[in-house]
């Protein structure tokens, strides 16, 4: 048995799980939030102890040191020494075209992650910071990087290239990279197990505040809705998803917006928030039920966009075995699943409404027994996937 510490460093947060492998037992988990602000919060949970503590957390180093203190607490901790953690798995959002798989981190890897800051300015800098802090606190542990983009490196050229002059691809590496790859990989593997069919054609639908959809053929990502950055594709909590490029030119040239203002608009003020004033889907569903037409329209638009991608990906793969819903909205919103799967019988998708309404945290099938295409709900577990890949690197 080996303990794998999984770290997901955000700009002002640090999520963690300590997982015993290969048993996959979660020994401890938690979140440090509001890092760098006047008042931070540390959440920690293990089998025998849980707490939430308010304190100032100046930086990620302070955050991880606090987590380590909880892990090694003489009375309530789960380990007695840092050496009991032989490896640490880090989520790194953007690996560009440099990384197609999980890697043990060295100076060259860190330098490449730094070079990619411009492609993921909100994510890669704190990801690298988390790595450097972990190296300081756990010098004896192997540091392993698991890239969100790696799973999508298998997307073929006809699907990952943009129809712009070749020099932008060759010199500047502008192409589809994709995101949420760790989640799509995890749920597609679970779906393959549930179907007992190795050569399967799946569409995995990751719906949270950020949303994406992937065509997975025989275990490989072959197309994906997010591209060079994380703003296109499906309608998200605050992100617009697909939009006519002419709208961007119009905003700049006719309405006087700067490029930075347009970026902020499309990333932080659009999507469900822009359509309804709410970014949390639970609030939108509640308002729609009360007769709010804007909220109902937003739900219809959201589902319609997903349906279009399902149709396109079924055509691209020349078939479909299952549609898989995952992440916070995908796992919990029976409303969105119903809207997406309605009037899809031509593709062989027939939802069982009673199964769809059931509340469960388990992997489950919610389609009718005779549905040609299965509809599955599989809770994602990115931390476990990172732990599995990290464990494989040291075994």
C-alpha angles and dihedrals in degrees: 000000000000129000115230119195112208117202128190109184118196128182092270103007144059122203120191144177129185107210127186109223141244088007088060091220114158106226096179140350140177152131137252110203139183093032111184094020128107094259121031131177132221120201118190131175135178133157093273104026141036133172145162117212130186115217141135110271106193098187145342092278090060089045096053092043089055091049090049090051090055092046091053099037107143093226106031105016128114099216133036101208138023089240088072087075106071096175141022122205117209127198109226114185103204125037095161113204091314097083126047094163145024114290140193105247120246133156092278092053091049091049091052093048087052092050088056094056090106092059094052107018094164096048117026097057094057090040090058091043089055090052093051093047091049090051089055096048098035104033093160095054126092110242114218128191121213111190125213088212098050097085090057095054087094092066106118123241095255088061103035101046127086121221095244127111112303094239091072089060097040099043103025101027094231106171143113109297102164130204142224085052095147090056095045091048093049097049094041090056091048090048091051089053092049092049093044086219119120096188096056135153110219138173112206116199115199108192120179132112082306115043136197140160128211136195107220117191119184090342095310129109107241101169137007138186100227114070137173088348136013100260108080133074119040125029108264139189095277103351123092101222116204115009135169107261088224089071089062092050090047092051091052102037102035107023097037100239118154120232089251091052091050090050090051090047094052095041103039111015105039135065117059091341092057093046098045113010088247127094097184110085092211090063091046093051090048092051092046090053088055090055102266102158095197090055093047091049090050091052090049091049091048093052093042091056091051091048091053091054092047090054093047095048093046087055093046092052094039091232146021134226101177146358112218123202119200146156126051099312097031092052098042111027110087086173096062093042090052093048092048095047098043117107092011097115090113087069091044096255113141118169123210101223095202093051090045091056094052116108113225141144092208130099104264147167116236101177126100116272092249095043108131090212116045121227112211135184112206120173108228121235109189092167092057091047090052090048091050093050092045092049090051089056093058101036 
